[in-house]
Coordinates of C-alpha atoms in Angstrom, one line a residue:
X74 CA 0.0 0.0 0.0
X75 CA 2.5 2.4 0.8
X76 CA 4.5 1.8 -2.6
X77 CA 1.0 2.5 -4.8
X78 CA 0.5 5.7 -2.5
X79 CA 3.9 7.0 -3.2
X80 CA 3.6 6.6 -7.3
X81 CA 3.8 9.7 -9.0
X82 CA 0.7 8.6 -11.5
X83 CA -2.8 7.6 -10.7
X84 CA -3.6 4.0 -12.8
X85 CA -0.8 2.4 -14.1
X86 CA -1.6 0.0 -17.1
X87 CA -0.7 -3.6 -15.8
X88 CA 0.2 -5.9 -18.8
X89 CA 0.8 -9.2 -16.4
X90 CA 0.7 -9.2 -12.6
X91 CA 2.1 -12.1 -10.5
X92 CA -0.1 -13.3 -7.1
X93 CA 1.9 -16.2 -5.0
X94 CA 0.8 -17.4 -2.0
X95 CA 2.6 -20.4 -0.3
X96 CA 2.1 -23.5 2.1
X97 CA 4.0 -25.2 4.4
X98 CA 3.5 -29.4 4.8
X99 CA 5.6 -30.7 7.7
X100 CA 8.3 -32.6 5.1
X101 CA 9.6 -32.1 1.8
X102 CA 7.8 -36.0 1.0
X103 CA 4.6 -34.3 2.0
X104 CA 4.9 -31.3 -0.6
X105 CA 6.1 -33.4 -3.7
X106 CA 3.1 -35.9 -3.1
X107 CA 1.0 -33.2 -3.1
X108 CA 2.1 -31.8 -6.4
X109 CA 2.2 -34.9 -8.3
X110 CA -1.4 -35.8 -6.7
X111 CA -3.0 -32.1 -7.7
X112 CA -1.2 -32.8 -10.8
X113 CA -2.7 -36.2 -11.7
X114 CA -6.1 -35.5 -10.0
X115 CA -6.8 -31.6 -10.5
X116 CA -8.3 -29.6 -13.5
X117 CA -8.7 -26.1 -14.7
X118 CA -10.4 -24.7 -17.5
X119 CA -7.2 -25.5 -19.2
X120 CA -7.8 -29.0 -18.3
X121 CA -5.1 -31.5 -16.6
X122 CA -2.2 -29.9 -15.5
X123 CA 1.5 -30.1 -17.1
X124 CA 3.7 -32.1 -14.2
X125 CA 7.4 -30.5 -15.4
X126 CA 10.4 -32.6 -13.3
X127 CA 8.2 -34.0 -10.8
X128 CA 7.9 -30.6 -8.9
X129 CA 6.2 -28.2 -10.9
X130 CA 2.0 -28.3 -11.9
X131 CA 0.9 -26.0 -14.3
X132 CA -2.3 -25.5 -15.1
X133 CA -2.9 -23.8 -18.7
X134 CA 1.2 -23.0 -19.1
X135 CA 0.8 -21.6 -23.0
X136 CA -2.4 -19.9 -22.1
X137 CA -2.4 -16.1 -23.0
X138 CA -4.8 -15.3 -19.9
X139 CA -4.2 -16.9 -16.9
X140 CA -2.0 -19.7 -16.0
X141 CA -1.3 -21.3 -11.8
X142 CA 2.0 -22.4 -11.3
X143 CA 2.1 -25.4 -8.2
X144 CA 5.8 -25.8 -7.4
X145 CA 8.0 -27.3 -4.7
X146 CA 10.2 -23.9 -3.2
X147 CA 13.3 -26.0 -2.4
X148 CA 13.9 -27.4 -5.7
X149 CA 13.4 -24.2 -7.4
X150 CA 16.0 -22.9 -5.1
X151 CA 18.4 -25.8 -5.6
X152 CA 18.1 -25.4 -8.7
X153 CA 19.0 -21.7 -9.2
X154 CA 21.5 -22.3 -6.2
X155 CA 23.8 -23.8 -8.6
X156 CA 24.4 -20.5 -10.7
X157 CA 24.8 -18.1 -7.6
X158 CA 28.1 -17.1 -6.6
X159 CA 30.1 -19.2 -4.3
X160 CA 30.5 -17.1 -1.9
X161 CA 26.9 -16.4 -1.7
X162 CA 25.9 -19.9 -1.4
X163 CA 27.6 -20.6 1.4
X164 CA 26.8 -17.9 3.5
X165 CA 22.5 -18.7 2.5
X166 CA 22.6 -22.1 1.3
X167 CA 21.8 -23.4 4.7
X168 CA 19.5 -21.3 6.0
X169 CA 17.6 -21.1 2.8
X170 CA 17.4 -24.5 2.5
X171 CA 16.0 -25.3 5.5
X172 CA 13.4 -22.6 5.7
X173 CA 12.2 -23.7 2.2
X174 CA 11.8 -27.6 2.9
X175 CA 8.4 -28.4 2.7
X176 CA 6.8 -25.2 1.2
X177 CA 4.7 -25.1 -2.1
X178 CA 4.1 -22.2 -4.2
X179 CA 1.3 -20.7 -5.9
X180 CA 2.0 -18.8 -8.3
X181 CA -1.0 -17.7 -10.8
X182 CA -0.1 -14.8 -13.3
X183 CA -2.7 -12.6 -15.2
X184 CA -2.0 -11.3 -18.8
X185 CA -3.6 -8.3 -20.4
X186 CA -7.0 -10.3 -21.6
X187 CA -7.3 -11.7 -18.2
X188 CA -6.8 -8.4 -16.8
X189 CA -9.0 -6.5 -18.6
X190 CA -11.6 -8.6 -17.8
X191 CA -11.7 -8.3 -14.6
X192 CA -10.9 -4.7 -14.7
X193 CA -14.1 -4.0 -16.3
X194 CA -16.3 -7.2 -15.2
X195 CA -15.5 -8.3 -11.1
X196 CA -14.0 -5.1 -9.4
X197 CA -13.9 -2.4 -11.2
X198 CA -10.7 -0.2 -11.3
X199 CA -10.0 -0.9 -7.6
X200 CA -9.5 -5.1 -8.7
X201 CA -5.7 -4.4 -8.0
X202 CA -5.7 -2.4 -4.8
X203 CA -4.2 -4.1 -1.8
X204 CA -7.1 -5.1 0.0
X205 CA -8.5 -6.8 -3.7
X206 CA -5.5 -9.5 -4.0
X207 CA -5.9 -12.0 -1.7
X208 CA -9.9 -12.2 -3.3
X209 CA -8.2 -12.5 -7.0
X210 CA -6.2 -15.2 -6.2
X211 CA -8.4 -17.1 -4.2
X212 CA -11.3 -16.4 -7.2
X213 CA -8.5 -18.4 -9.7
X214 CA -7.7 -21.3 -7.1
X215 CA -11.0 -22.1 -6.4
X216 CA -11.6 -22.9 -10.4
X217 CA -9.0 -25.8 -10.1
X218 CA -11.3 -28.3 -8.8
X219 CA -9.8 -31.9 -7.6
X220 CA -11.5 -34.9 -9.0
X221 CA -12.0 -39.0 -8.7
X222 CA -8.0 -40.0 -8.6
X223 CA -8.6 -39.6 -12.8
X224 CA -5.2 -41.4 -13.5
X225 CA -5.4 -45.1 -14.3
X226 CA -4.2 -47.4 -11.1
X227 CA -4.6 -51.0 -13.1
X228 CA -4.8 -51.9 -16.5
X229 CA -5.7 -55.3 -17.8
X230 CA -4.1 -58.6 -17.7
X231 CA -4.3 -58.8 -20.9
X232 CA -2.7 -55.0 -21.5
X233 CA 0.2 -56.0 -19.0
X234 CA 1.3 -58.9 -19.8
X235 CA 2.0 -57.0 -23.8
X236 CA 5.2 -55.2 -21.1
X237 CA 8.2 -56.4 -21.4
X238 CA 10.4 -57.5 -17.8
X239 CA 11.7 -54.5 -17.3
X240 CA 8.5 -52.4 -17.5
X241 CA 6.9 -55.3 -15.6
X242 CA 9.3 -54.5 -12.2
X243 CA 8.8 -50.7 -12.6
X244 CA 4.9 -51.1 -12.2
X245 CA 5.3 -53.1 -9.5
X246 CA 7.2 -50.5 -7.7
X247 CA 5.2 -47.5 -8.7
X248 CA 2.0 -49.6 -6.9
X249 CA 3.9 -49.7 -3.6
X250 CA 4.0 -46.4 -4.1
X251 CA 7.6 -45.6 -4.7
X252 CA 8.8 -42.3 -6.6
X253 CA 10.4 -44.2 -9.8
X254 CA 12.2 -40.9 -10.4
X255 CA 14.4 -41.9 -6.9
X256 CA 15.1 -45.2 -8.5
X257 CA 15.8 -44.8 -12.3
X258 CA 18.1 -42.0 -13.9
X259 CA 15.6 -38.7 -15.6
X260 CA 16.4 -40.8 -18.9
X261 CA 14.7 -44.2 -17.8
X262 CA 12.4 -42.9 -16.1
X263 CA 11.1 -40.9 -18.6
X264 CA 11.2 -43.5 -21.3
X265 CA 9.8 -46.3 -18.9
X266 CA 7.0 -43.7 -18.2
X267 CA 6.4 -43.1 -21.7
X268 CA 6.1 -46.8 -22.2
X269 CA 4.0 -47.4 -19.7
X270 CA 1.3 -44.7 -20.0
X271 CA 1.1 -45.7 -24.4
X272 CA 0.7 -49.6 -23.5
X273 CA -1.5 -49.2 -20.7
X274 CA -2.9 -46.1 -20.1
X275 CA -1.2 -46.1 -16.6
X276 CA 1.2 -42.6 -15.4
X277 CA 3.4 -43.8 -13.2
X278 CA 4.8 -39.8 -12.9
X279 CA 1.8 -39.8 -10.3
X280 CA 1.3 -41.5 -7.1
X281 CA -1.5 -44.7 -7.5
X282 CA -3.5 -42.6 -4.7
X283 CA -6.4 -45.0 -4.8
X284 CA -7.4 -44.0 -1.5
X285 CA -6.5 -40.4 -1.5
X286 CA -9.6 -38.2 -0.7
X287 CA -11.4 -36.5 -4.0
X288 CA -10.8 -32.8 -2.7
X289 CA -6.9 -32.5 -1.1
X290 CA -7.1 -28.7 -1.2
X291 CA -10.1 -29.2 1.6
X292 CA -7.4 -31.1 3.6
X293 CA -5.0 -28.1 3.9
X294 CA -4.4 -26.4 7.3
X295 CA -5.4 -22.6 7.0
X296 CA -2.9 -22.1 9.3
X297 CA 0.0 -23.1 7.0
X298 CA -0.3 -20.6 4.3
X299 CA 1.9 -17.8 3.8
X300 CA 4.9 -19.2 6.6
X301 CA 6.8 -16.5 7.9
X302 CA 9.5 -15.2 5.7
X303 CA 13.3 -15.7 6.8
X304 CA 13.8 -13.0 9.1
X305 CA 17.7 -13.1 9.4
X306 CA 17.7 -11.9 5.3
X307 CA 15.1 -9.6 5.6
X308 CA 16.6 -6.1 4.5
X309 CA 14.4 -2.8 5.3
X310 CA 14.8 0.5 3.6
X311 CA 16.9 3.0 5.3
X312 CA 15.8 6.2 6.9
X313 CA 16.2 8.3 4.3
X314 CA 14.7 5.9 1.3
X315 CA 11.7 5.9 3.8
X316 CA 11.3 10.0 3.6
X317 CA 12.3 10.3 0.1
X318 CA 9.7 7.6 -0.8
X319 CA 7.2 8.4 1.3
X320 CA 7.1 4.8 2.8
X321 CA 5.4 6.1 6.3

């Protein structure tokens, strides 16, 4: 609020605004499940979502309106980790690391279409105001609705027994619920996967889940999103940027 208070201009004309909102399971295990569970079970308007790694769900990724972005906050951060600066990872790496385990990001972003729809159709000109965002957001993550576990858990005798060995001892694993991407390399996987899914109909990049309840999202803890940021790299404006911006 302060920030929009202190622009020199009165309606700025957003092209594509980012909303993120994040939630913290009690393990990293927790968090992936969850993504490649929302990921096999979930749909937008776009339809299924994209799983990308194992740790991302998107839901309408090439869309030119709207797209919500599910993905685990310590692999991202590994993953950029490994073009910081030395020196910088090891003074953050730790601390970063820990804080991030188990936290999953939201992240939906609105392009100009999307925008000026709801400019002109659900608030007004005050859609974007501080007190508006948390209602935008929400308004996109209730459309992703969960469904009856949609991916395949068997196949037929018949369809199986068309696998060869090799397959044969990667369903088998994937039923006991193991993460085949913590047993094969990304190549195997990927190719066993591919495999797997054009013989049978079966995705073994999701967990079986037959169990798993039809809404997850109604399982979440309200009193897990938006953990507390890490306080020991939290960096205020100086006295004087305050004044010369206005940010009292």
């Amino acid at each position: 609020p302060q920030s929009w208070k202190a622009c020199m201009f009165s309606r700025p004309r957003f092209t594509r605004i980012d909303l993120t909102r994040s939630y913290r399971f009690q393990t990293q295990a927790e968090a992936d499940d969850y993504i490649r569970f929302v990921a096999g079970n979930a749909r937008s308007r776009h339809g299924a979502a994209t799983l990308v790694g194992g740790s991302t769900a998107y839901f309408g990724q090439h869309s030119r309106r709207w797209t919500m972005k599910i993905y685990a906050k310590a692999h991202e951060y590994l993953h950029h980790e490994r073009k910081v600066q030395r020196l910088v990872a090891k003074v953050l790496n730790g601390d970063l690391v820990e804080w991030s385990q188990g936290i999953v990001r939201f992240e939906l972003t609105l392009r100009t279409p999307e925008l000026e729809d709801i400019n002109s159709y659900r608030y007004g000109q005050q859609a974007f105001e501080s007190q508006h965002l948390l209602d935008v957001w929400q308004h996109y993550f209730d459309r992703i609705t969960m469904t009856e576990n949609t991916i395949m858990n068997t196949a037929s005798p018949l369809l199986e027994h068309t696998l060869p060995g090799r397959l044969h001892g990667a369903l088998s694993l994937w039923r006991t619920g193991t993460d085949l991407r913590a047993v094969y390399p990304p190549r195997t996987f990927y190719r066993y996967r591919l495999e797997i899914l054009d013989k049978t109909g079966i995705d073994v990049s999701v967990p079986p889940a037959p169990d798993a309840p039809q809404n997850v999202r109604a399982e979440l803890d309200p009193s897990r999103w938006d953990p507390e940021p890490l306080q020991a790299h939290t960096v205020l404006p100086r006295d004087d940027l305050k004044a010369q911006y206005k940010l009292v």
